[in-house]
Amino acid sequence: MEENARIRLAHGGGGTLMQQLIDQELRRLYADPQQLLHDAASLTLPPGQLAFTTDSYVVQPLEFPGGDIGSLAITGTANDLAMAGARPLHLSVALILEEGLPLSLLRRVVGSMVAASRACGLTIVTGDTKVVERGKADGLFINTSGIGVVEAPQAIHPSRIAAGDQLLVSGDLGRHGVAILAARHGLQLDPPVLSDCAPLWPLVQQLLQRGVGIHCLRDLTRGGLASALQELALAAGLTLQIEEERLPVIEPVARCCDLLGFEPLHLANEGRFLAVVPAEHMDRVVPLLEAWGGGWIGSVLPERGEAPVLLRTAYGSSRVLRPLSGELLPRIC
């Protein structure tokens, strides 16, 4: 296809153009291209409990520093499986293409999806493509659904959070949100901030291999750390307290937040998680997460306090950390 070619409605019509689109642009998504010859994938799954999840991706812009909608769609769904202690195995991919989308952009996104699926150790086994009229899909939407096999010996779930548990994050906070913000508004940050979009299963797997009895995991996407803490505190019926001085935020992100009036706690990440673990397992967890740029940030209090989430400031006082009452930065995933 020509370098300046664009998606046409006929690319979704089931005819010659659609077959060219599949053959020239989409076939490389599939580990086994023969899967495309049938209406459903046949899978041989390992024994044990399976995890299944789905998510849709509508991020704007489609490409941003550190990633694009393709890498986000693969790692985002793989990370949801990892948060249940499941090793990602297989994904389905549904593409909604808008008439006029440059084929060169689609080609780059598909390349990102191939690279991300390899990094996540999974295969794309089935998919679907639709084309909609100009102005109906903002370029490209993607839905991915995934299956993984649960390797955690015990359930990883908010219901297992207990008083005395410790809170840790797997890396620095807020980079994805700032990367999207900068790309959307043309901010020239020095140094530039790249999205943290990355697979989380390799780190979760290391925690499991060290025998860490993980009580709960939550990836820090929309609403960031603040929303994840709120959700888990309400589910557990306990108060989670974090220490302001322990929150890892890189200097360019902190500077951008100061300038624009944002809290890094509320900004999205796409390659970070919050871990809730029993206190007696801290010696197995802390060195590993610190090597990834994360570490301990707080504790689950012995009983329900004045609010679901408290933040202890550098001066020793506590303030209630409230959830966002709206969307700080829409279309970030």
Coordinates of C-alpha atoms in Angstrom, one line a residue:
M1 CA 0.0 0.0 0.0
E2 CA 1.1 3.5 -0.7
E3 CA 3.0 5.3 2.1
N4 CA 0.4 8.2 2.2
A5 CA -2.6 5.9 1.9
R6 CA -5.4 6.1 4.4
I7 CA -8.1 3.9 5.7
R8 CA -11.2 3.9 3.6
L9 CA -14.7 2.6 4.4
A10 CA -14.1 -0.2 1.9
H11 CA -11.3 -1.5 4.1
G12 CA -14.1 -2.8 6.4
G13 CA -16.3 -4.1 3.6
G14 CA -15.2 -7.7 3.5
G15 CA -13.8 -7.4 -0.1
T16 CA -10.5 -7.1 -1.7
L17 CA -9.3 -4.0 0.2
M18 CA -10.1 -5.6 3.5
Q19 CA -8.2 -8.7 2.6
Q20 CA -5.2 -6.5 1.6
L21 CA -5.4 -4.7 4.9
I22 CA -5.3 -8.0 6.8
D23 CA -2.6 -9.5 4.7
Q24 CA -0.3 -6.4 4.5
E25 CA -0.9 -4.8 7.9
L26 CA -2.6 -7.0 10.4
R27 CA -1.5 -10.6 9.8
R28 CA 1.8 -10.1 11.6
L29 CA -0.1 -9.6 14.9
Y30 CA -0.8 -13.3 15.1
A31 CA 1.7 -15.8 16.3
D32 CA -0.1 -18.4 14.1
P33 CA -1.4 -16.6 11.0
Q34 CA -3.4 -19.8 10.2
Q35 CA -5.8 -18.7 13.0
L36 CA -7.1 -16.0 10.6
L37 CA -8.6 -18.7 8.4
H38 CA -11.2 -19.7 11.0
D39 CA -13.9 -17.9 13.0
A40 CA -12.5 -18.8 16.4
A41 CA -9.2 -19.8 17.9
S42 CA -8.6 -23.3 19.3
L43 CA -6.6 -23.1 22.5
T44 CA -4.9 -25.7 24.6
L45 CA -4.7 -24.2 28.1
P46 CA -2.6 -25.3 31.0
P47 CA -4.3 -26.9 34.0
G48 CA -5.3 -24.7 36.9
Q49 CA -7.4 -21.7 37.5
L50 CA -7.7 -19.2 34.7
A51 CA -8.1 -15.4 34.8
F52 CA -10.0 -13.5 32.1
T53 CA -10.3 -9.8 31.6
T54 CA -11.1 -7.2 28.9
D55 CA -10.4 -3.5 28.4
S56 CA -10.9 -0.8 25.8
Y57 CA -8.4 1.9 24.8
V58 CA -9.3 5.3 23.5
V59 CA -6.2 7.3 24.5
Q60 CA -5.5 10.7 22.8
P61 CA -3.0 11.3 21.2
L62 CA -2.6 7.9 19.6
E63 CA 1.2 8.2 20.0
F64 CA 2.9 9.7 23.0
P65 CA 6.4 9.8 24.5
G66 CA 7.2 6.2 25.6
G67 CA 4.4 4.4 23.8
D68 CA 1.3 4.5 21.7
I69 CA -2.3 3.1 21.8
G70 CA -1.0 -0.3 20.6
S71 CA 1.6 -0.9 23.3
L72 CA -1.0 0.4 25.9
A73 CA -3.7 -2.0 24.7
I74 CA -1.4 -5.0 25.0
T75 CA 0.3 -4.2 28.3
G76 CA -2.8 -2.8 29.9
T77 CA -4.8 -6.0 29.6
A78 CA -1.8 -8.2 30.4
N79 CA -1.2 -6.1 33.5
D80 CA -4.9 -6.6 34.6
L81 CA -4.2 -10.4 34.5
A82 CA -1.0 -9.9 36.4
M83 CA -2.9 -8.1 39.2
A84 CA -4.8 -11.3 39.8
G85 CA -1.5 -13.3 40.0
A86 CA -2.0 -14.7 36.5
R87 CA 0.6 -15.2 33.9
P88 CA -0.8 -13.7 30.6
L89 CA -1.2 -16.3 27.9
H90 CA -3.5 -15.2 25.0
L91 CA -5.2 -12.1 23.8
S92 CA -7.9 -11.1 21.4
V93 CA -7.6 -7.8 19.6
A94 CA -10.5 -5.7 18.1
L95 CA -9.6 -2.7 16.1
I96 CA -12.1 0.1 15.3
L97 CA -10.5 2.2 12.5
E98 CA -11.8 5.6 11.4
E99 CA -12.0 6.5 7.8
G100 CA -9.0 8.7 7.0
L101 CA -6.6 7.1 9.5
P102 CA -3.1 7.1 7.9
L103 CA -2.0 3.5 7.1
S104 CA 1.5 4.5 8.1
L105 CA 0.2 5.3 11.7
L106 CA -1.7 2.0 11.8
R107 CA 1.5 0.2 10.7
R108 CA 3.5 1.7 13.6
V109 CA 0.7 0.9 16.1
V110 CA 0.6 -2.7 14.9
G111 CA 4.4 -2.9 15.2
S112 CA 4.1 -1.7 18.8
M113 CA 1.5 -4.4 19.5
V114 CA 3.7 -7.1 18.2
A115 CA 6.7 -5.9 20.3
A116 CA 4.5 -5.5 23.4
S117 CA 3.0 -9.0 23.0
R118 CA 6.5 -10.5 22.9
A119 CA 7.6 -8.5 25.9
C120 CA 4.5 -9.7 27.8
G121 CA 5.2 -13.3 26.7
L122 CA 1.7 -13.8 25.3
T123 CA 0.2 -14.5 21.9
I124 CA -2.6 -12.8 20.0
V125 CA -4.9 -15.6 18.9
T126 CA -8.0 -13.9 17.4
G127 CA -9.3 -10.5 16.5
D128 CA -11.7 -8.3 14.6
T129 CA -11.5 -5.2 12.5
K130 CA -14.2 -2.6 11.8
V131 CA -14.1 0.6 9.9
V132 CA -16.4 3.6 10.8
E133 CA -17.1 6.9 9.0
R134 CA -14.9 9.9 9.4
G135 CA -15.4 11.6 12.8
K136 CA -16.9 8.6 14.5
A137 CA -13.8 7.0 16.3
D138 CA -11.2 9.7 16.7
G139 CA -8.7 7.7 14.6
L140 CA -8.4 4.4 16.3
F141 CA -10.0 2.5 19.2
I142 CA -8.8 -0.9 20.4
N143 CA -10.3 -3.5 22.6
T144 CA -8.3 -6.4 24.0
S145 CA -9.4 -9.4 26.0
G146 CA -7.0 -11.7 27.7
I147 CA -6.7 -15.1 29.4
G148 CA -4.0 -16.0 31.9
V149 CA -3.3 -18.9 34.2
V150 CA -3.2 -18.1 37.9
E151 CA 0.2 -18.9 39.4
A152 CA -0.4 -17.3 42.8
P153 CA -0.8 -20.0 45.5
Q154 CA -3.5 -18.0 47.3
A155 CA -6.1 -15.6 45.9
I156 CA -4.8 -12.0 45.4
H157 CA -7.9 -10.0 46.2
P158 CA -9.0 -6.9 48.2
S159 CA -10.9 -9.1 50.6
R160 CA -7.6 -10.4 51.9
I161 CA -6.3 -7.0 53.1
A162 CA -5.8 -7.1 56.8
A163 CA -4.8 -4.7 59.6
G164 CA -1.1 -4.4 59.9
D165 CA -0.4 -5.1 56.2
Q166 CA 2.2 -3.0 54.5
L167 CA 1.8 -0.8 51.3
L168 CA 4.4 -0.7 48.6
V169 CA 4.6 0.7 45.1
S170 CA 6.6 -0.8 42.2
G171 CA 8.1 2.4 40.9
D172 CA 7.8 6.2 40.6
L173 CA 4.4 7.8 40.2
G174 CA 2.6 10.0 37.6
R175 CA 4.8 9.6 34.5
H176 CA 2.1 8.3 32.1
G177 CA -0.2 11.1 33.0
V178 CA 2.4 13.8 32.5
A179 CA 3.6 12.2 29.2
I180 CA 0.0 12.3 27.8
L181 CA -0.5 15.8 29.1
A182 CA 2.7 17.0 27.5
A183 CA 1.9 15.3 24.1
R184 CA -1.6 16.6 24.1
H185 CA -0.8 20.3 24.8
G186 CA 2.7 20.5 23.2
L187 CA 4.6 21.0 26.4
Q188 CA 8.3 21.0 25.9
L189 CA 9.5 19.3 29.2
D190 CA 13.3 19.3 29.8
P191 CA 14.2 16.4 30.2
P192 CA 11.1 14.9 28.4
V193 CA 9.0 12.6 30.5
L194 CA 8.3 9.2 29.0
S195 CA 5.3 7.1 29.8
D196 CA 5.9 4.2 32.2
C197 CA 3.9 1.9 30.0
A198 CA 5.4 -1.6 30.6
P199 CA 4.4 -5.2 31.5
L200 CA 4.1 -5.9 35.2
W201 CA 4.0 -9.7 35.2
P202 CA 7.8 -10.2 35.4
L203 CA 7.9 -8.3 38.7
V204 CA 4.8 -10.0 40.1
Q205 CA 6.3 -13.4 39.1
Q206 CA 9.5 -12.6 41.0
L207 CA 7.5 -11.7 44.1
L208 CA 5.7 -15.0 43.9
Q209 CA 8.9 -16.9 43.3
R210 CA 10.3 -15.4 46.5
G211 CA 7.3 -16.8 48.4
V212 CA 5.7 -13.4 49.2
G213 CA 2.2 -13.9 50.4
I214 CA 0.7 -11.1 48.4
H215 CA -2.7 -10.1 49.8
C216 CA -3.7 -7.6 47.0
L217 CA -2.3 -5.9 43.9
R218 CA -3.8 -3.0 42.0
D219 CA -2.3 -1.3 38.9
L220 CA -2.3 2.5 39.2
T221 CA -4.1 3.6 36.0
R222 CA -7.0 6.0 35.9
G223 CA -7.1 8.1 39.1
G224 CA -3.5 7.0 40.0
L225 CA -2.4 5.9 43.5
A226 CA -5.1 8.0 45.2
S227 CA -8.0 6.2 43.5
A228 CA -6.4 2.7 44.0
L229 CA -6.0 3.4 47.8
Q230 CA -9.6 4.6 48.1
E231 CA -10.9 1.6 46.3
L232 CA -9.0 -0.9 48.4
A233 CA -9.7 0.9 51.7
L234 CA -13.4 0.8 51.0
A235 CA -13.3 -2.8 50.0
A236 CA -11.4 -3.8 53.1
G237 CA -13.3 -1.5 55.5
L238 CA -10.0 -0.3 56.9
T239 CA -7.9 2.9 56.8
L240 CA -4.8 3.0 54.7
Q241 CA -2.2 5.5 55.7
I242 CA 0.7 6.6 53.4
E243 CA 3.7 8.7 54.1
E244 CA 4.2 11.8 51.9
E245 CA 8.0 11.6 52.1
R246 CA 8.1 8.0 50.9
L247 CA 6.2 8.6 47.6
P248 CA 8.6 8.2 44.7
V249 CA 8.1 11.0 42.2
I250 CA 10.8 12.0 39.7
E251 CA 11.8 15.7 39.6
P252 CA 10.4 16.5 36.1
V253 CA 7.0 15.1 37.1
A254 CA 7.0 16.9 40.4
R255 CA 8.0 20.2 38.6
C256 CA 5.2 19.8 36.0
C257 CA 2.6 19.1 38.8
D258 CA 3.7 22.1 40.8
L259 CA 3.4 24.3 37.7
L260 CA 0.0 23.0 36.7
G261 CA -1.5 22.4 40.1
F262 CA -1.8 18.6 39.9
E263 CA -1.1 16.0 42.6
P264 CA 1.2 13.2 41.3
L265 CA -1.0 10.9 43.5
H266 CA -3.9 11.5 41.1
L267 CA -2.0 11.0 37.8
A268 CA -2.2 7.8 35.9
N269 CA 0.5 5.2 35.5
E270 CA 0.6 2.3 33.0
G271 CA 3.4 0.2 34.4
R272 CA 3.1 0.6 38.2
F273 CA 1.2 -1.3 40.9
L274 CA 0.3 -1.0 44.6
A275 CA 1.1 -4.1 46.6
V276 CA -0.4 -5.0 49.9
V277 CA 1.7 -7.6 51.8
P278 CA 1.9 -9.0 55.3
A279 CA 4.5 -7.2 57.5
E280 CA 6.5 -10.4 58.0
H281 CA 7.3 -10.6 54.3
M282 CA 8.7 -7.1 54.0
D283 CA 12.3 -8.3 53.9
R284 CA 11.5 -10.3 50.7
V285 CA 9.7 -7.4 49.0
V286 CA 11.4 -4.2 49.8
P287 CA 14.9 -4.9 48.2
L288 CA 13.2 -6.1 45.0
L289 CA 10.8 -3.2 44.6
E290 CA 13.5 -0.6 45.5
A291 CA 15.6 -2.1 42.7
W292 CA 12.7 -1.1 40.3
G293 CA 12.5 2.4 41.8
G294 CA 9.6 1.7 44.2
G295 CA 9.4 0.8 47.9
W296 CA 7.4 1.1 51.1
I297 CA 4.9 3.9 51.3
G298 CA 2.6 3.1 54.2
S299 CA 0.5 0.7 56.3
V300 CA -3.0 -0.6 56.9
L301 CA -4.0 0.8 60.3
P302 CA -5.2 -1.5 63.0
E303 CA -8.8 -0.2 62.8
R304 CA -10.9 2.1 60.7
G305 CA -9.9 5.7 61.3
E306 CA -11.5 9.0 60.5
A307 CA -11.3 8.4 56.7
P308 CA -10.5 5.6 54.3
V309 CA -7.1 7.1 53.3
L310 CA -4.8 9.3 55.3
L311 CA -1.7 11.0 54.1
R312 CA 0.9 11.8 56.8
T313 CA 2.8 14.9 55.8
A314 CA 6.5 15.7 56.1
Y315 CA 5.6 17.7 59.2
G316 CA 4.0 14.7 61.0
S317 CA 0.4 15.9 60.6
S318 CA -2.2 13.9 58.8
R319 CA -4.7 14.9 56.2
V320 CA -7.5 13.1 54.5
L321 CA -6.7 12.0 51.0
R322 CA -9.9 12.5 49.1
P323 CA -10.8 10.8 45.7
L324 CA -11.2 12.9 42.7
S325 CA -14.6 14.3 42.1
G326 CA -14.2 14.3 38.3
E327 CA -11.8 13.4 35.5
L328 CA -8.5 15.2 36.0
L329 CA -7.2 14.1 32.6
P330 CA -9.6 12.2 30.3
R331 CA -8.6 9.8 27.6
I332 CA -5.3 8.6 29.2
C333 CA -5.8 4.9 28.3

